[in-house]
Amino acid sequence: MNENSNKKQNKGGRTPKTDPSIYRHVFRLTDEENAKLLSLFEASGMPNKAKFIISLLFSKEMKSVKIDKGTVDFYMRLTSFHSQFRSVGVNYNQIVKLLYKNFSEKKAAAFLYKLEKQTAEMAMLCQKIIQITEEFEAKHLKKQS
């Protein structure tokens, strides 16, 4: 019987931590302060609110990445527009070749004149798009120092 009492019984469960967090601190926040804390917590992307607060208290480096859906959408639309613009340029070259191949000089010149007007309009549209893109970059994409 004496031998059984000297043996340590394994209680099971997980192994104890070497440096457990045993101190607890409680503080209260107003609605505004709580909303600000929660927005900072969500922006940080940390999975644990307690670790987030500890990192704020002890000034550990915290990174937050904000993804602007409007900027991403603008970029995607601009990219698709650019690809469409390139395909128009390829089609333009093919049309000019076909005009001179299939029509007489006079008819080809008449069609080419109409095509030239549309190209001038498209060039003006392209200039407006470049201007809008530059304004968007200046307002939203450039980091202010």
Tab-separated table of N, CA and C in Angstrom:
chain	number	residue	atom	x	y	z
A	1	MET	N	0.818	-1.187	0.000
A	1	MET	CA	0.000	0.000	0.000
A	1	MET	C	0.864	1.253	0.000
A	2	ASN	N	1.999	1.207	0.643
A	2	ASN	CA	2.912	2.316	0.734
A	2	ASN	C	3.504	2.640	-0.637
A	3	GLU	N	3.708	1.627	-1.445
A	3	GLU	CA	4.270	1.836	-2.777
A	3	GLU	C	3.299	2.594	-3.669
A	4	ASN	N	2.017	2.350	-3.539
A	4	ASN	CA	1.013	3.016	-4.375
A	4	ASN	C	0.902	4.495	-4.052
A	5	SER	N	1.098	4.884	-2.817
A	5	SER	CA	0.973	6.294	-2.452
A	5	SER	C	2.187	7.106	-2.911
A	6	ASN	N	3.327	6.461	-3.099
A	6	ASN	CA	4.527	7.165	-3.555
A	6	ASN	C	4.485	7.458	-5.053
A	7	LYS	N	3.748	6.684	-5.803
A	7	LYS	CA	3.653	6.890	-7.251
A	7	LYS	C	2.775	8.106	-7.531
A	8	LYS	N	3.181	8.908	-8.541
A	8	LYS	CA	2.345	10.044	-8.964
A	8	LYS	C	1.314	9.530	-9.945
A	9	GLN	N	0.104	9.897	-9.716
A	9	GLN	CA	-0.947	9.482	-10.633
A	9	GLN	C	-1.070	10.511	-11.750
A	10	ASN	N	-1.205	10.006	-12.938
A	10	ASN	CA	-1.384	10.880	-14.098
A	10	ASN	C	-2.851	11.277	-14.172
A	11	LYS	N	-3.100	12.576	-14.047
A	11	LYS	CA	-4.484	13.045	-14.075
A	11	LYS	C	-4.988	13.245	-15.504
A	12	GLY	N	-4.095	13.266	-16.454
A	12	GLY	CA	-4.501	13.500	-17.837
A	12	GLY	C	-4.640	14.984	-18.118
A	13	GLY	N	-5.200	15.291	-19.245
A	13	GLY	CA	-5.361	16.707	-19.622
A	13	GLY	C	-4.131	17.227	-20.332
A	14	ARG	N	-4.116	18.515	-20.612
A	14	ARG	CA	-2.978	19.054	-21.336
A	14	ARG	C	-1.859	19.440	-20.379
A	15	THR	N	-0.668	19.518	-20.889
A	15	THR	CA	0.494	19.837	-20.063
A	15	THR	C	0.429	21.302	-19.657
A	16	PRO	N	0.841	21.595	-18.439
A	16	PRO	CA	0.777	22.989	-17.978
A	16	PRO	C	1.799	23.866	-18.705
A	17	LYS	N	1.465	25.153	-18.862
A	17	LYS	CA	2.346	26.111	-19.525
A	17	LYS	C	3.502	26.447	-18.609
A	18	THR	N	4.640	26.794	-19.209
A	18	THR	CA	5.802	27.181	-18.406
A	18	THR	C	5.625	28.584	-17.830
A	19	ASP	N	4.957	29.461	-18.566
A	19	ASP	CA	4.732	30.838	-18.096
A	19	ASP	C	3.251	31.174	-18.273
A	20	PRO	N	2.399	30.710	-17.368
A	20	PRO	CA	0.958	30.933	-17.558
A	20	PRO	C	0.567	32.387	-17.289
A	21	SER	N	-0.462	32.834	-17.984
A	21	SER	CA	-1.015	34.178	-17.767
A	21	SER	C	-2.071	34.056	-16.675
A	22	ILE	N	-1.709	34.509	-15.474
A	22	ILE	CA	-2.634	34.338	-14.350
A	22	ILE	C	-3.210	35.657	-13.855
A	23	TYR	N	-2.656	36.765	-14.312
A	23	TYR	CA	-3.138	38.072	-13.837
A	23	TYR	C	-4.220	38.588	-14.772
A	24	ARG	N	-5.274	39.098	-14.191
A	24	ARG	CA	-6.413	39.558	-14.970
A	24	ARG	C	-6.671	41.025	-14.639
A	25	HIS	N	-6.923	41.801	-15.660
A	25	HIS	CA	-7.239	43.214	-15.495
A	25	HIS	C	-8.538	43.498	-16.226
A	26	VAL	N	-9.397	44.265	-15.594
A	26	VAL	CA	-10.697	44.585	-16.168
A	26	VAL	C	-10.787	46.096	-16.316
A	27	PHE	N	-11.295	46.530	-17.449
A	27	PHE	CA	-11.537	47.954	-17.650
A	27	PHE	C	-12.821	48.110	-18.434
A	28	ARG	N	-13.423	49.257	-18.291
A	28	ARG	CA	-14.706	49.503	-18.937
A	28	ARG	C	-14.535	50.604	-19.982
A	29	LEU	N	-15.309	50.476	-21.069
A	29	LEU	CA	-15.249	51.432	-22.170
A	29	LEU	C	-16.626	52.003	-22.442
A	30	THR	N	-16.624	53.225	-22.979
A	30	THR	CA	-17.885	53.808	-23.439
A	30	THR	C	-18.230	53.187	-24.794
A	31	ASP	N	-19.405	53.503	-25.295
A	31	ASP	CA	-19.814	52.959	-26.600
A	31	ASP	C	-18.858	53.394	-27.705
A	32	GLU	N	-18.460	54.656	-27.691
A	32	GLU	CA	-17.556	55.173	-28.726
A	32	GLU	C	-16.188	54.502	-28.637
A	33	GLU	N	-15.665	54.388	-27.394
A	33	GLU	CA	-14.356	53.753	-27.212
A	33	GLU	C	-14.405	52.286	-27.629
A	34	ASN	N	-15.489	51.613	-27.301
A	34	ASN	CA	-15.628	50.209	-27.673
A	34	ASN	C	-15.699	50.044	-29.188
A	35	ALA	N	-16.429	50.932	-29.845
A	35	ALA	CA	-16.531	50.861	-31.303
A	35	ALA	C	-15.172	51.080	-31.949
A	36	LYS	N	-14.403	52.031	-31.396
A	36	LYS	CA	-13.064	52.293	-31.938
A	36	LYS	C	-12.142	51.098	-31.711
A	37	LEU	N	-12.212	50.511	-30.521
A	37	LEU	CA	-11.390	49.334	-30.221
A	37	LEU	C	-11.741	48.173	-31.146
A	38	LEU	N	-13.024	47.949	-31.367
A	38	LEU	CA	-13.442	46.847	-32.238
A	38	LEU	C	-13.034	47.083	-33.686
A	39	SER	N	-13.116	48.337	-34.140
A	39	SER	CA	-12.704	48.610	-35.520
A	39	SER	C	-11.197	48.418	-35.685
A	40	LEU	N	-10.417	48.830	-34.681
A	40	LEU	CA	-8.973	48.597	-34.730
A	40	LEU	C	-8.665	47.105	-34.700
A	41	PHE	N	-9.406	46.375	-33.876
A	41	PHE	CA	-9.206	44.925	-33.779
A	41	PHE	C	-9.506	44.235	-35.112
A	42	GLU	N	-10.607	44.618	-35.749
A	42	GLU	CA	-10.959	44.015	-37.032
A	42	GLU	C	-9.947	44.370	-38.111
A	43	ALA	N	-9.441	45.614	-38.072
A	43	ALA	CA	-8.460	46.037	-39.070
A	43	ALA	C	-7.131	45.317	-38.890
A	44	SER	N	-6.827	44.915	-37.651
A	44	SER	CA	-5.541	44.257	-37.397
A	44	SER	C	-5.503	42.849	-37.954
A	45	GLY	N	-6.632	42.173	-37.975
A	45	GLY	CA	-6.671	40.808	-38.474
A	45	GLY	C	-6.179	39.782	-37.476
A	46	MET	N	-5.961	40.186	-36.242
A	46	MET	CA	-5.511	39.239	-35.225
A	46	MET	C	-6.685	38.365	-34.800
A	47	PRO	N	-6.414	37.087	-34.521
A	47	PRO	CA	-7.520	36.188	-34.176
A	47	PRO	C	-7.983	36.304	-32.730
A	48	ASN	N	-7.173	36.879	-31.856
A	48	ASN	CA	-7.462	36.894	-30.436
A	48	ASN	C	-7.494	38.337	-29.946
A	49	LYS	N	-8.594	38.757	-29.340
A	49	LYS	CA	-8.734	40.129	-28.873
A	49	LYS	C	-7.776	40.444	-27.720
A	50	ALA	N	-7.546	39.468	-26.844
A	50	ALA	CA	-6.646	39.693	-25.710
A	50	ALA	C	-5.224	39.949	-26.195
A	51	LYS	N	-4.765	39.178	-27.169
A	51	LYS	CA	-3.417	39.392	-27.702
A	51	LYS	C	-3.323	40.728	-28.425
A	52	PHE	N	-4.399	41.132	-29.056
A	52	PHE	CA	-4.427	42.426	-29.723
A	52	PHE	C	-4.267	43.558	-28.706
A	53	ILE	N	-5.001	43.487	-27.600
A	53	ILE	CA	-4.919	44.533	-26.569
A	53	ILE	C	-3.531	44.549	-25.947
A	54	ILE	N	-2.955	43.375	-25.710
A	54	ILE	CA	-1.604	43.309	-25.149
A	54	ILE	C	-0.598	43.943	-26.099
A	55	SER	N	-0.746	43.671	-27.405
A	55	SER	CA	0.184	44.269	-28.367
A	55	SER	C	0.033	45.793	-28.403
A	56	LEU	N	-1.189	46.296	-28.206
A	56	LEU	CA	-1.374	47.746	-28.135
A	56	LEU	C	-0.750	48.333	-26.872
A	57	LEU	N	-0.944	47.647	-25.741
A	57	LEU	CA	-0.432	48.160	-24.475
A	57	LEU	C	1.087	48.216	-24.433
A	58	PHE	N	1.719	47.196	-24.961
A	58	PHE	CA	3.173	47.124	-24.875
A	58	PHE	C	3.857	47.558	-26.160
A	59	SER	N	3.126	48.241	-27.005
A	59	SER	CA	3.643	48.855	-28.232
A	59	SER	C	4.402	47.880	-29.117
A	60	LYS	N	3.917	46.678	-29.188
A	60	LYS	CA	4.487	45.763	-30.160
A	60	LYS	C	4.005	46.220	-31.526
A	61	GLU	N	4.814	45.939	-32.532
A	61	GLU	CA	4.464	46.394	-33.862
A	61	GLU	C	3.211	45.677	-34.352
A	62	MET	N	2.276	46.476	-34.839
A	62	MET	CA	1.016	45.930	-35.327
A	62	MET	C	0.794	46.456	-36.736
A	63	LYS	N	0.499	45.572	-37.647
A	63	LYS	CA	0.268	45.975	-39.028
A	63	LYS	C	-1.192	45.757	-39.364
A	64	SER	N	-1.746	46.712	-40.065
A	64	SER	CA	-3.107	46.525	-40.556
A	64	SER	C	-3.115	46.877	-42.036
A	65	VAL	N	-3.796	46.060	-42.810
A	65	VAL	CA	-3.884	46.248	-44.242
A	65	VAL	C	-5.345	46.503	-44.585
A	66	LYS	N	-5.568	47.604	-45.267
A	66	LYS	CA	-6.920	47.937	-45.681
A	66	LYS	C	-7.017	47.766	-47.191
A	67	ILE	N	-8.029	47.056	-47.617
A	67	ILE	CA	-8.251	46.840	-49.035
A	67	ILE	C	-9.473	47.653	-49.427
A	68	ASP	N	-9.253	48.578	-50.319
A	68	ASP	CA	-10.336	49.436	-50.783
A	68	ASP	C	-11.011	48.761	-51.975
A	69	LYS	N	-12.250	48.339	-51.796
A	69	LYS	CA	-12.976	47.625	-52.843
A	69	LYS	C	-13.181	48.507	-54.070
A	70	GLY	N	-13.370	49.795	-53.860
A	70	GLY	CA	-13.565	50.703	-54.989
A	70	GLY	C	-12.331	50.783	-55.864
A	71	THR	N	-11.152	50.820	-55.234
A	71	THR	CA	-9.902	50.881	-55.988
A	71	THR	C	-9.681	49.586	-56.758
A	72	VAL	N	-9.954	48.464	-56.127
A	72	VAL	CA	-9.786	47.176	-56.799
A	72	VAL	C	-10.744	47.081	-57.990
A	73	ASP	N	-11.984	47.519	-57.794
A	73	ASP	CA	-12.968	47.484	-58.872
A	73	ASP	C	-12.540	48.400	-60.023
A	74	PHE	N	-12.041	49.597	-59.684
A	74	PHE	CA	-11.564	50.535	-60.697
A	74	PHE	C	-10.423	49.923	-61.490
A	75	TYR	N	-9.496	49.285	-60.799
A	75	TYR	CA	-8.348	48.670	-61.455
A	75	TYR	C	-8.791	47.548	-62.403
A	76	MET	N	-9.738	46.722	-61.947
A	76	MET	CA	-10.211	45.618	-62.784
A	76	MET	C	-10.920	46.146	-64.042
A	77	ARG	N	-11.728	47.166	-63.876
A	77	ARG	CA	-12.433	47.727	-65.033
A	77	ARG	C	-11.459	48.389	-65.998
A	78	LEU	N	-10.451	49.070	-65.455
A	78	LEU	CA	-9.459	49.716	-66.305
A	78	LEU	C	-8.661	48.671	-67.080
A	79	THR	N	-8.354	47.549	-66.435
A	79	THR	CA	-7.621	46.479	-67.100
A	79	THR	C	-8.450	45.873	-68.235
A	80	SER	N	-9.735	45.613	-67.973
A	80	SER	CA	-10.586	45.044	-69.025
A	80	SER	C	-10.781	46.048	-70.167
A	81	PHE	N	-10.873	47.336	-69.824
A	81	PHE	CA	-11.011	48.355	-70.866
A	81	PHE	C	-9.763	48.411	-71.728
A	82	HIS	N	-8.600	48.287	-71.095
A	82	HIS	CA	-7.342	48.326	-71.845
A	82	HIS	C	-7.270	47.164	-72.829
A	83	SER	N	-7.696	45.987	-72.404
A	83	SER	CA	-7.669	44.835	-73.314
A	83	SER	C	-8.644	45.039	-74.472
A	84	GLN	N	-9.805	45.635	-74.210
A	84	GLN	CA	-10.755	45.933	-75.281
A	84	GLN	C	-10.176	46.969	-76.246
A	85	PHE	N	-9.474	47.938	-75.703
A	85	PHE	CA	-8.866	48.989	-76.517
A	85	PHE	C	-7.806	48.389	-77.449
A	86	ARG	N	-7.022	47.446	-76.944
A	86	ARG	CA	-6.017	46.775	-77.772
A	86	ARG	C	-6.683	45.980	-78.891
A	87	SER	N	-7.789	45.295	-78.561
A	87	SER	CA	-8.467	44.509	-79.597
A	87	SER	C	-9.060	45.420	-80.667
A	88	VAL	N	-9.480	46.630	-80.305
A	88	VAL	CA	-9.978	47.586	-81.302
A	88	VAL	C	-8.847	47.979	-82.240
A	89	GLY	N	-7.651	48.159	-81.696
A	89	GLY	CA	-6.505	48.498	-82.539
A	89	GLY	C	-6.172	47.390	-83.524
A	90	VAL	N	-6.261	46.157	-83.096
A	90	VAL	CA	-6.015	45.016	-83.995
A	90	VAL	C	-7.086	44.974	-85.077
A	91	ASN	N	-8.336	45.166	-84.664
A	91	ASN	CA	-9.430	45.172	-85.644
A	91	ASN	C	-9.288	46.319	-86.640
A	92	TYR	N	-8.792	47.452	-86.191
A	92	TYR	CA	-8.584	48.617	-87.051
A	92	TYR	C	-7.635	48.261	-88.182
A	93	ASN	N	-6.524	47.625	-87.854
A	93	ASN	CA	-5.551	47.228	-88.877
A	93	ASN	C	-6.163	46.233	-89.856
A	94	GLN	N	-6.947	45.301	-89.374
A	94	GLN	CA	-7.570	44.311	-90.251
A	94	GLN	C	-8.588	44.957	-91.187
A	95	ILE	N	-9.349	45.932	-90.680
A	95	ILE	CA	-10.356	46.612	-91.504
A	95	ILE	C	-9.693	47.398	-92.624
A	96	VAL	N	-8.617	48.092	-92.321
A	96	VAL	CA	-7.922	48.874	-93.353
A	96	VAL	C	-7.418	47.946	-94.449
A	97	LYS	N	-6.838	46.825	-94.100
A	97	LYS	CA	-6.356	45.868	-95.111
A	97	LYS	C	-7.508	45.346	-95.964
A	98	LEU	N	-8.632	45.006	-95.303
A	98	LEU	CA	-9.780	44.481	-96.047
A	98	LEU	C	-10.410	45.531	-96.959
A	99	LEU	N	-10.408	46.788	-96.528
A	99	LEU	CA	-10.989	47.850	-97.356
A	99	LEU	C	-10.245	47.966	-98.685
A	100	TYR	N	-8.928	48.003	-98.599
A	100	TYR	CA	-8.153	48.158	-99.830
A	100	TYR	C	-8.128	46.882	-100.656
A	101	LYS	N	-8.365	45.756	-100.026
A	101	LYS	CA	-8.355	44.480	-100.756
A	101	LYS	C	-9.677	44.245	-101.494
A	102	ASN	N	-10.806	44.567	-100.861
A	102	ASN	CA	-12.109	44.205	-101.414
A	102	ASN	C	-12.866	45.325	-102.123
A	103	PHE	N	-12.467	46.586	-101.926
A	103	PHE	CA	-13.217	47.690	-102.518
A	103	PHE	C	-12.323	48.493	-103.451
A	104	SER	N	-13.000	49.298	-104.271
A	104	SER	CA	-12.241	50.187	-105.163
A	104	SER	C	-11.615	51.294	-104.321
A	105	GLU	N	-10.709	52.028	-104.942
A	105	GLU	CA	-9.991	53.096	-104.232
A	105	GLU	C	-10.956	54.144	-103.676
A	106	LYS	N	-11.962	54.486	-104.476
A	106	LYS	CA	-12.896	55.544	-104.091
A	106	LYS	C	-13.756	55.110	-102.900
A	107	LYS	N	-14.293	53.887	-102.976
A	107	LYS	CA	-15.120	53.391	-101.876
A	107	LYS	C	-14.269	53.186	-100.616
A	108	ALA	N	-13.081	52.663	-100.802
A	108	ALA	CA	-12.192	52.434	-99.657
A	108	ALA	C	-11.851	53.756	-98.974
A	109	ALA	N	-11.619	54.791	-99.775
A	109	ALA	CA	-11.305	56.109	-99.210
A	109	ALA	C	-12.492	56.662	-98.442
A	110	ALA	N	-13.716	56.460	-98.937
A	110	ALA	CA	-14.913	56.951	-98.258
A	110	ALA	C	-15.093	56.245	-96.906
A	111	PHE	N	-14.926	54.920	-96.930
A	111	PHE	CA	-15.045	54.170	-95.675
A	111	PHE	C	-13.919	54.531	-94.695
A	112	LEU	N	-12.737	54.755	-95.257
A	112	LEU	CA	-11.599	55.118	-94.410
A	112	LEU	C	-11.809	56.479	-93.762
A	113	TYR	N	-12.494	57.395	-94.481
A	113	TYR	CA	-12.804	58.711	-93.922
A	113	TYR	C	-13.735	58.575	-92.703
A	114	LYS	N	-14.764	57.713	-92.844
A	114	LYS	CA	-15.669	57.474	-91.713
A	114	LYS	C	-14.919	56.836	-90.537
A	115	LEU	N	-14.050	55.916	-90.872
A	115	LEU	CA	-13.254	55.250	-89.832
A	115	LEU	C	-12.335	56.241	-89.116
A	116	GLU	N	-11.822	57.181	-89.890
A	116	GLU	CA	-10.936	58.203	-89.321
A	116	GLU	C	-11.680	59.085	-88.307
A	117	LYS	N	-12.932	59.444	-88.626
A	117	LYS	CA	-13.736	60.248	-87.697
A	117	LYS	C	-13.950	59.494	-86.381
A	118	GLN	N	-14.303	58.219	-86.491
A	118	GLN	CA	-14.509	57.407	-85.288
A	118	GLN	C	-13.215	57.265	-84.486
A	119	THR	N	-12.099	57.168	-85.180
A	119	THR	CA	-10.803	57.055	-84.497
A	119	THR	C	-10.480	58.342	-83.738
A	120	ALA	N	-10.794	59.483	-84.319
A	120	ALA	CA	-10.561	60.766	-83.647
A	120	ALA	C	-11.409	60.859	-82.378
A	121	GLU	N	-12.675	60.412	-82.463
A	121	GLU	CA	-13.530	60.411	-81.273
A	121	GLU	C	-12.970	59.477	-80.195
A	122	MET	N	-12.482	58.336	-80.646
A	122	MET	CA	-11.928	57.379	-79.692
A	122	MET	C	-10.654	57.923	-79.036
A	123	ALA	N	-9.852	58.667	-79.790
A	123	ALA	CA	-8.646	59.271	-79.228
A	123	ALA	C	-9.004	60.301	-78.159
A	124	MET	N	-10.070	61.093	-78.407
A	124	MET	CA	-10.511	62.062	-77.400
A	124	MET	C	-11.003	61.345	-76.148
A	125	LEU	N	-11.740	60.259	-76.347
A	125	LEU	CA	-12.223	59.460	-75.223
A	125	LEU	C	-11.053	58.880	-74.424
A	126	CYS	N	-10.040	58.439	-75.134
A	126	CYS	CA	-8.852	57.887	-74.469
A	126	CYS	C	-8.156	58.958	-73.623
A	127	GLN	N	-8.068	60.182	-74.144
A	127	GLN	CA	-7.469	61.279	-73.382
A	127	GLN	C	-8.260	61.572	-72.111
A	128	LYS	N	-9.594	61.540	-72.208
A	128	LYS	CA	-10.434	61.750	-71.017
A	128	LYS	C	-10.211	60.647	-69.991
A	129	ILE	N	-10.088	59.414	-70.463
A	129	ILE	CA	-9.863	58.284	-69.557
A	129	ILE	C	-8.526	58.436	-68.844
A	130	ILE	N	-7.512	58.840	-69.569
A	130	ILE	CA	-6.192	59.055	-68.953
A	130	ILE	C	-6.273	60.154	-67.901
A	131	GLN	N	-6.994	61.232	-68.201
A	131	GLN	CA	-7.151	62.335	-67.259
A	131	GLN	C	-7.888	61.870	-65.996
A	132	ILE	N	-8.966	61.113	-66.162
A	132	ILE	CA	-9.733	60.608	-65.011
A	132	ILE	C	-8.872	59.669	-64.176
A	133	THR	N	-8.084	58.829	-64.842
A	133	THR	CA	-7.208	57.901	-64.126
A	133	THR	C	-6.165	58.651	-63.306
A	134	GLU	N	-5.584	59.694	-63.880
A	134	GLU	CA	-4.593	60.486	-63.151
A	134	GLU	C	-5.214	61.186	-61.949
A	135	GLU	N	-6.429	61.718	-62.119
A	135	GLU	CA	-7.122	62.352	-60.992
A	135	GLU	C	-7.410	61.340	-59.893
A	136	PHE	N	-7.852	60.154	-60.275
A	136	PHE	CA	-8.141	59.096	-59.299
A	136	PHE	C	-6.887	58.698	-58.534
A	137	GLU	N	-5.781	58.547	-59.259
A	137	GLU	CA	-4.518	58.195	-58.601
A	137	GLU	C	-4.076	59.291	-57.637
A	138	ALA	N	-4.218	60.537	-58.063
A	138	ALA	CA	-3.791	61.645	-57.206
A	138	ALA	C	-4.635	61.730	-55.937
A	139	LYS	N	-5.927	61.478	-56.045
A	139	LYS	CA	-6.807	61.605	-54.887
A	139	LYS	C	-6.770	60.386	-53.977
A	140	HIS	N	-6.752	59.188	-54.545
A	140	HIS	CA	-6.998	58.002	-53.751
A	140	HIS	C	-5.818	57.057	-53.607
A	141	LEU	N	-4.934	56.989	-54.585
A	141	LEU	CA	-3.907	55.960	-54.540
A	141	LEU	C	-2.558	56.435	-53.994
A	142	LYS	N	-2.258	57.676	-54.136
A	142	LYS	CA	-0.964	58.195	-53.662
A	142	LYS	C	-1.008	58.338	-52.147
A	143	LYS	N	0.074	57.869	-51.498
A	143	LYS	CA	0.160	58.027	-50.042
A	143	LYS	C	0.586	59.463	-49.748
A	144	GLN	N	-0.104	60.040	-48.801
A	144	GLN	CA	0.230	61.407	-48.422
A	144	GLN	C	1.283	61.371	-47.333
A	145	SER	N	2.333	62.175	-47.516
A	145	SER	CA	3.437	62.159	-46.542
A	145	SER	C	3.218	63.099	-45.400
